[in-house]
Coordinates of C-alpha atoms and ligand atoms in Angstrom, one line a residue:
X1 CA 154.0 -94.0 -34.1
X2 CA 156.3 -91.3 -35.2
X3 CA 154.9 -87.6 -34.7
X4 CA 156.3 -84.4 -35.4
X5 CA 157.6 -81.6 -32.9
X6 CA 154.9 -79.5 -33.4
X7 CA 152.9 -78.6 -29.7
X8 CA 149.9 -80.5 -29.6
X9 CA 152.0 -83.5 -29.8
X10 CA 154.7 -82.4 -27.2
X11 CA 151.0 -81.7 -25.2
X12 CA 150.4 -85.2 -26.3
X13 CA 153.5 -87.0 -24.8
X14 CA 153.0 -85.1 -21.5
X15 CA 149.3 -86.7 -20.7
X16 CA 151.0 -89.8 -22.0
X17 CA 153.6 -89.1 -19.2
X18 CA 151.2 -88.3 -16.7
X19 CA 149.0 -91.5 -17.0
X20 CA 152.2 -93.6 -16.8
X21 CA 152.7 -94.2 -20.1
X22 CA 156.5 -94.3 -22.2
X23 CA 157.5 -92.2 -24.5
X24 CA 160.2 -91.7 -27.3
X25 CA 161.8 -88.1 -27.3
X26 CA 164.2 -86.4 -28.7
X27 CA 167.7 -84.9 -26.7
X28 CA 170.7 -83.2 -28.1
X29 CA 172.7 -86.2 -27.4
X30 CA 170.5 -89.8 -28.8
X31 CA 166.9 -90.3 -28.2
X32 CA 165.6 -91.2 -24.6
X33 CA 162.9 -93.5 -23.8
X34 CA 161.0 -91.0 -21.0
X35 CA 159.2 -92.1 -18.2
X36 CA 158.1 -90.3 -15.1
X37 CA 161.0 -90.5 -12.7
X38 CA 158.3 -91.2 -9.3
X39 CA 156.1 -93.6 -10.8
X40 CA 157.7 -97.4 -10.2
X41 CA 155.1 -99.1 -12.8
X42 CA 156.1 -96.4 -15.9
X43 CA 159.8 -96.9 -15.2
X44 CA 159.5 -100.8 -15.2
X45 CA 158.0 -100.6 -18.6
X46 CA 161.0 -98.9 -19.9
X47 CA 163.7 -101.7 -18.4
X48 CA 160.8 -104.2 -20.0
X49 CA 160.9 -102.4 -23.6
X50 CA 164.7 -101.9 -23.7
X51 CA 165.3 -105.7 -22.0
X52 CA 167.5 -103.8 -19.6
X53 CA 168.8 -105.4 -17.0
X54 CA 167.4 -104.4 -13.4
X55 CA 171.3 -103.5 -12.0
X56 CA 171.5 -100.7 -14.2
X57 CA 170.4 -97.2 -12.7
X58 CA 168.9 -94.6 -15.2
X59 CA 169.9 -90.8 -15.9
X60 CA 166.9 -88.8 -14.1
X61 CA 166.8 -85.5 -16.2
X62 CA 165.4 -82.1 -14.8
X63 CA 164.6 -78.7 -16.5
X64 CA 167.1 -76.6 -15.1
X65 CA 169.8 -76.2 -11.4
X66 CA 166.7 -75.2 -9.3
X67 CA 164.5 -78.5 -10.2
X68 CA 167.6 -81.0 -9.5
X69 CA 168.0 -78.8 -6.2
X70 CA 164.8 -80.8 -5.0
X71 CA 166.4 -84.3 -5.9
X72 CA 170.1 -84.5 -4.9
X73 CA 172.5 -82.6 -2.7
X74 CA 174.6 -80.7 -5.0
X75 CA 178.1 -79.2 -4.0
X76 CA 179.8 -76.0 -4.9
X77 CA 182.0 -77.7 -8.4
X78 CA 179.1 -79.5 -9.3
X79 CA 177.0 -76.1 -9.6
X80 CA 179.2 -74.3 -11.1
X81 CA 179.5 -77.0 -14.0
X82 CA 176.0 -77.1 -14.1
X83 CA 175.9 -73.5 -14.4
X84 CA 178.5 -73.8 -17.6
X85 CA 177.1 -76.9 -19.5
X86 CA 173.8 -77.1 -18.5
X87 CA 171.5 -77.3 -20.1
X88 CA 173.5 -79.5 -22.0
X89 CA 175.2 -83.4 -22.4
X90 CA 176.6 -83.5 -18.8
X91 CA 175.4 -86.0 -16.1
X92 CA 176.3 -85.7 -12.6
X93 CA 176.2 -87.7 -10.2
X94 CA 175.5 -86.6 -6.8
X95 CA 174.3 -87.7 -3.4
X96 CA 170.5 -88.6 -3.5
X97 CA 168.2 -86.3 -1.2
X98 CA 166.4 -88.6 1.1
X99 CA 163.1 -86.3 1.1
X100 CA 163.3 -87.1 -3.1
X101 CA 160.4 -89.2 -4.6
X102 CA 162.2 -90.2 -7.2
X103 CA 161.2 -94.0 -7.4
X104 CA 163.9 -96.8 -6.3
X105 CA 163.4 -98.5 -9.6
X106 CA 164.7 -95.9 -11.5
X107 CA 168.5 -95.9 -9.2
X108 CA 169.3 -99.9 -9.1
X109 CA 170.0 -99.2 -5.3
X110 CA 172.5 -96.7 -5.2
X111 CA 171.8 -94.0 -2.9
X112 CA 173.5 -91.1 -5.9
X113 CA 171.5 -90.3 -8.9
X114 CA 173.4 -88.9 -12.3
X115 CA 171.6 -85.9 -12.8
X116 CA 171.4 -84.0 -16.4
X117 CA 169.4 -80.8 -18.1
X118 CA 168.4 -81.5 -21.8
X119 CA 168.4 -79.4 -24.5
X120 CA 165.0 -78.0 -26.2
X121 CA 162.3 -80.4 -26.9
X122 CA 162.9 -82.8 -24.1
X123 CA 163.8 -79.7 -21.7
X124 CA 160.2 -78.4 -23.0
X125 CA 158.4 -81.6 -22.3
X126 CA 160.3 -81.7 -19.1
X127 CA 159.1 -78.3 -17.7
X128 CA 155.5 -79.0 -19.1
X129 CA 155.2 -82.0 -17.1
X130 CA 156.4 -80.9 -14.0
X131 CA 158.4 -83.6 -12.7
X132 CA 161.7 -84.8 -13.5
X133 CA 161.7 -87.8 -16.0
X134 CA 163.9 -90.5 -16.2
X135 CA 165.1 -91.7 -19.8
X136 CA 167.8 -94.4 -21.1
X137 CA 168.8 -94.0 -24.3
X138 CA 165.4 -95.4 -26.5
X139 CA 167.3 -98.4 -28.0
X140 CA 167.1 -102.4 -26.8
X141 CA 169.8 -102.6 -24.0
X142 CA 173.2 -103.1 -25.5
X143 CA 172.5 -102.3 -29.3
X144 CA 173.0 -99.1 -31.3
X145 CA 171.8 -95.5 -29.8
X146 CA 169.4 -94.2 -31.7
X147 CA 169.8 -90.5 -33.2
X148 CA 166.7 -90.2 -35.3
X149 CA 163.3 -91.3 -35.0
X150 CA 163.3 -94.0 -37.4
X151 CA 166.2 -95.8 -35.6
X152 CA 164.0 -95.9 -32.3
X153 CA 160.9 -97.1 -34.1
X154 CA 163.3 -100.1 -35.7
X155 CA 164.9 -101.0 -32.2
X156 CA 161.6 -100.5 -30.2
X157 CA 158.9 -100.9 -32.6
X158 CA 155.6 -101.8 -31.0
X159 CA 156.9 -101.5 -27.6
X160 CA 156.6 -97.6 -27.5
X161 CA 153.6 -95.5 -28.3
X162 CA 154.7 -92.7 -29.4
X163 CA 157.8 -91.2 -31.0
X164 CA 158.3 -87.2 -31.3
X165 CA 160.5 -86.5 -34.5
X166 CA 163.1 -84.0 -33.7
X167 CA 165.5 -84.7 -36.2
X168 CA 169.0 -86.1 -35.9
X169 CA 170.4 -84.8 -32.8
X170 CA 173.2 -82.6 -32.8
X171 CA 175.6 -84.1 -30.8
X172 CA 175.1 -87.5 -31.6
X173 CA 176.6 -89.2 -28.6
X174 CA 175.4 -89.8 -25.2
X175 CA 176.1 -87.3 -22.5
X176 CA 179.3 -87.7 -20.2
X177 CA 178.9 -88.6 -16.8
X178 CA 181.2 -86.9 -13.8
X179 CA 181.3 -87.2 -10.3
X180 CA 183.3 -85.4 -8.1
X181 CA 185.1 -87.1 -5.0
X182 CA 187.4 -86.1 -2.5
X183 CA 188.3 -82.9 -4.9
X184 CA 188.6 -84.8 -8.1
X185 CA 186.3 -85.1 -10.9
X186 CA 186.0 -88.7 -12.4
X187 CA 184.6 -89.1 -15.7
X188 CA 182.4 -92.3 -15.4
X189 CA 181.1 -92.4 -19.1
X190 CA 183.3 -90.3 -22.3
X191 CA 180.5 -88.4 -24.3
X192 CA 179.5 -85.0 -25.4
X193 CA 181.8 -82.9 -23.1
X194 CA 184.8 -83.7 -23.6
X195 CA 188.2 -84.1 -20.5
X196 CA 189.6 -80.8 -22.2
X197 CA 186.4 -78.8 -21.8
X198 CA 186.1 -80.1 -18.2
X199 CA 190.0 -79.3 -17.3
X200 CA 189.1 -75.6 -18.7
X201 CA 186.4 -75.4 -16.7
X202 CA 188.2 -76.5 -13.6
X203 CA 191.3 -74.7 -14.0
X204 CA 190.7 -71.8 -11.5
X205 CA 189.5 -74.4 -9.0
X206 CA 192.4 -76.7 -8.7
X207 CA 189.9 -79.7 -9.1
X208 CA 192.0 -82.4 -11.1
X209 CA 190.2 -84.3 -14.0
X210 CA 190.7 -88.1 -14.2
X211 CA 189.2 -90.9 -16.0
X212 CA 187.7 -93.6 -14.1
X213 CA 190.5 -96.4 -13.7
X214 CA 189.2 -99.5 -15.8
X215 CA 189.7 -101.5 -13.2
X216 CA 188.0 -99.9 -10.7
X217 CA 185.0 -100.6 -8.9
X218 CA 182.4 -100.3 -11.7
X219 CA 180.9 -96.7 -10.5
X220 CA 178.5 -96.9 -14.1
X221 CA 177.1 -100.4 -13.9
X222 CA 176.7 -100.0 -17.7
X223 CA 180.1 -98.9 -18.2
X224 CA 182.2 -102.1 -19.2
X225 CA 180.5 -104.6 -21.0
X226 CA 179.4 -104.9 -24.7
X227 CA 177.4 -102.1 -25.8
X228 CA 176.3 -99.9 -29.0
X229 CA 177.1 -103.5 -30.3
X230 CA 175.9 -103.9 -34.4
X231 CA 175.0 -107.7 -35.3
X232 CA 178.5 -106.9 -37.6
X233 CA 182.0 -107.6 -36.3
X234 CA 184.1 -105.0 -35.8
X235 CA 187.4 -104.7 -36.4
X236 CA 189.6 -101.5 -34.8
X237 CA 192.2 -99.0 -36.1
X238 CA 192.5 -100.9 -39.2
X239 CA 194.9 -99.9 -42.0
X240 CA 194.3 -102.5 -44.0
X241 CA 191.1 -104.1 -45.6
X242 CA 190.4 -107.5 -45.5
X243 CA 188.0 -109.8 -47.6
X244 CA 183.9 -109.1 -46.9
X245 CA 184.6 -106.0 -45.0
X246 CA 182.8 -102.5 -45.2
X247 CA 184.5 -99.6 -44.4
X248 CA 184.0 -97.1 -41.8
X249 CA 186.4 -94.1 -42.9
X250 CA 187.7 -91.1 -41.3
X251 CA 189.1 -87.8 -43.5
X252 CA 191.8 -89.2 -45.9
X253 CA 193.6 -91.6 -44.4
X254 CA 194.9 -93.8 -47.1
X255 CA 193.9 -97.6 -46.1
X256 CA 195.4 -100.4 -48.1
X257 CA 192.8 -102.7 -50.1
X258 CA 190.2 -99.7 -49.8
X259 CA 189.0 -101.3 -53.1
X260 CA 187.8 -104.3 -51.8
X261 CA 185.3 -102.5 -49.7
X262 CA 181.9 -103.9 -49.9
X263 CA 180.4 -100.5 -48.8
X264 CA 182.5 -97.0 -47.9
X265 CA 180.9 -94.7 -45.3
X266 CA 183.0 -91.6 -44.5
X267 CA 182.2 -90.4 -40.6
X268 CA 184.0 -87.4 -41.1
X269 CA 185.5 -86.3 -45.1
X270 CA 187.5 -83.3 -43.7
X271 CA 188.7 -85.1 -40.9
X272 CA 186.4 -83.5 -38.1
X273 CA 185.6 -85.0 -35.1
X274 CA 182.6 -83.3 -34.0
X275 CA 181.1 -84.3 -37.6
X276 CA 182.4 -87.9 -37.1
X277 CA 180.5 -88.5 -33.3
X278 CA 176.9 -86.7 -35.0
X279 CA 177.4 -89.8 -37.8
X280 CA 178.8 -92.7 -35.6
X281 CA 175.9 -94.4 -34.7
X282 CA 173.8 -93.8 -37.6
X283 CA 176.0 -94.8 -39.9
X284 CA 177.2 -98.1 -37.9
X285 CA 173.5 -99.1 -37.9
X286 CA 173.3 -98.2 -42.0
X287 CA 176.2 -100.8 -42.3
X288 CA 174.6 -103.3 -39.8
X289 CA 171.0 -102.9 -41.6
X290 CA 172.8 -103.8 -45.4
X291 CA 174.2 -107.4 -46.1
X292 CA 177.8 -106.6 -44.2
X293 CA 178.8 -109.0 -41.8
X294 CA 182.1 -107.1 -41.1
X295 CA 182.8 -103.6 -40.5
X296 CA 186.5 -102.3 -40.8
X297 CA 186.6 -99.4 -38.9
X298 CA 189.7 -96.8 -39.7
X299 CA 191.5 -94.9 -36.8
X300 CA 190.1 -92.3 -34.9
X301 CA 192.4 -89.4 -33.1
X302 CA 192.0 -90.0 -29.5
X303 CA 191.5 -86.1 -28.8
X304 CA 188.4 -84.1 -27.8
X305 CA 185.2 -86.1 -28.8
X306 CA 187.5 -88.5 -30.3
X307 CA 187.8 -90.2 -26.3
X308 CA 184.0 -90.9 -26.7
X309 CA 183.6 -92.2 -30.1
X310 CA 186.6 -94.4 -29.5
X311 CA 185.1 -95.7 -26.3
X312 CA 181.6 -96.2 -28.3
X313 CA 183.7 -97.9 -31.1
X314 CA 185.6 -100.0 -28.3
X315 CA 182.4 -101.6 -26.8
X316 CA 180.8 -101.8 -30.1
X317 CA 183.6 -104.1 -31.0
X318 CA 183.3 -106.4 -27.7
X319 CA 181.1 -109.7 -28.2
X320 CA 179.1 -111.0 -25.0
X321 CA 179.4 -115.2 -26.5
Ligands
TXA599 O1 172.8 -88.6 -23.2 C1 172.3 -89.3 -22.4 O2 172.8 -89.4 -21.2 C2 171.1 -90.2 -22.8 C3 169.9 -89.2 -23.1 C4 168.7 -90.0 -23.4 O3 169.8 -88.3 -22.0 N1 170.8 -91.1 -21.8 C5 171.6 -92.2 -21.6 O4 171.1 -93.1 -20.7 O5 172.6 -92.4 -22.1 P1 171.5 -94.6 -20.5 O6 170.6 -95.3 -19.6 O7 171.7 -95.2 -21.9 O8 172.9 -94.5 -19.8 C6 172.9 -94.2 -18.4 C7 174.2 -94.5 -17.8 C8 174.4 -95.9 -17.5 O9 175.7 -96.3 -17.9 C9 174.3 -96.0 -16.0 O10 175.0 -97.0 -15.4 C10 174.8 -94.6 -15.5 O11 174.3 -93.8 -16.5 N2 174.3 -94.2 -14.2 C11 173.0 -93.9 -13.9 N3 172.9 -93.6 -12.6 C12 174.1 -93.6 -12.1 C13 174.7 -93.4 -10.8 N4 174.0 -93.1 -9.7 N5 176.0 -93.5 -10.6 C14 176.8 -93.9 -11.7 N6 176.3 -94.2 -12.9 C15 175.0 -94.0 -13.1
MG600 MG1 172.3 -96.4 -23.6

């Protein structure tokens, strides 16, 4: 059931919390599926709702630096970014403290968590309830993210109670993860803060940022296989339309057979990337909800949030068959 923001249903979705229950809320960056981070039974309803597979650890959030102080062992560069983004779309990962309660379904059997501070409602709910809550973005595992509250009743239907309505998230994308090693910070996962803001942030600390080498061991178990995937194909950095296909523009680029275009969505008129990532997935899952079977997708400048929405677009476009 869908419910607005107002208090007596944030009150609502904390008992719901605190009797083990699963709950849809609101973030800045796509709506999470919330469970309480130290209770095994909730958090095993959440990889049961989403179908996600066991190996894949979930994002515990906390309300602020002093809460994740209780749950992880955090170094001097990992405060200090926590102190500029948070609260905000940045996950860290760090080393887990062994004194945590944080249940061991929640972390796939790694002995880090990835660590983030949402933004208002959830942050609300967050402090209300006490505890930190772990939450996956509220989608089945592999599909679309969900940025409104309509998209996570269509993904998750019956499977989740309830569903607080806080609009469409701002960001629009998931938050990045980091994790410092050795003097280096390694960007696991390209989302809402981007390599530039990070380097910036760095700068005085002669901390190098670096993105995690594809071929690495897989650091994000979720990293590197299909995901955000629509039912639709998707086809890359087009420049030309072919037969059956809708279009997924960005600013003016002129792209040849535009006419034949089934359906036009435009992520970004003016050409702005921020604009583009806060329509990607909605607008991919307007295309995949019509009668398209094909979705031409125009190219996207690799800069700023550009990285991210490229990477979503990347794994959106990769087929587990
Ligand atoms: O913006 C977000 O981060 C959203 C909202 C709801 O907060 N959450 C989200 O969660 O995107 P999810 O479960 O869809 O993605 C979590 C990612 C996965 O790729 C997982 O592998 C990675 O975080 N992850 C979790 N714990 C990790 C750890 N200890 N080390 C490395 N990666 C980890
Ligand atoms: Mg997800």
């Amino acid at each position: 059931m869908i419910v607005n923001n107002q208090n007596k249903n944030i009150n609502l979705a904390v008992k719901l919390l605190q009797q083990g229950e699963i709950v849809a809320l609101p973030t800045e960056t796509v709506y999470g599926l919330a469970a309480d981070a130290t209770n095994a039974k909730a958090i095993e309803k959440i990889y049961e709702a989403k179908n996600r597979p066991s190996y894949n650890p979930l994002i515990v959030h906390v309300s602020n630096i002093e809460m994740a102080e209780n749950y992880c062992y955090i170094d001097d560069i990992s405060r200090y970014l926590m102190k500029i983004f948070w609260c905000g779309p940045l996950s860290i990962v760090l080393p887990l403290r062994e004194t945590s309660n944080i249940s061991k379904k929640a972390l796939a059997g790694l002995s880090t968590i990835a660590i983030r501070a949402p933004q208002n409602i959830f942050n609300s709910v967050i402090k209300a309830f006490g505890k930190p809550i772990v939450a996956p973005s509220a989608n089945i595992s592999g599909a679309i993210s969900p940025t409104n509250a309509q998209a996570v009743q269509n993904s998750l239907s019956n499977k989740v109670k309830l569903i607080i309505d806080g609009g469409i998230c701002s960001i629009g994308l998931e938050s990045t993860i980091v994790k410092l090693d050795n003097n280096k910070l390694y960007i696991l996962r390209f989302g809402g803060i981007t390599k530039k803001m990070l380097k910036d942030a760095l700068e005085k600390f002669n901390v190098e940022v670096l993105t995690i080498d594809k071929h690495a061991k897989i650091e994000a178990p979720g990293m590197l296989t299909s995901h955000y995937a629509p039912n639709a194909y998707v086809r890359l950095n087009i420049t030309e339309l072919y037969e059956n296909e809708a279009l997924l523009a960005f600013g003016k680029q002129t792209i040849k057979n535009k006419e034949k275009a089934l359906k036009i969505l435009n992520l970004s008129e003016t050409g702005n990337l921020s604009e583009a990532a806060y329509n990607l997935f909605n607008y991919l899952s307007i295309l995949d909800n019509s009668d398209v079977k094909n979705i031409a997708v125009a190219p996207i400048p690799n800069i700023g949030i550009g990285e991210a929405i490229n990477d979503r677009l990347t794994r959106a476009s990769i087929r587990n068959e």
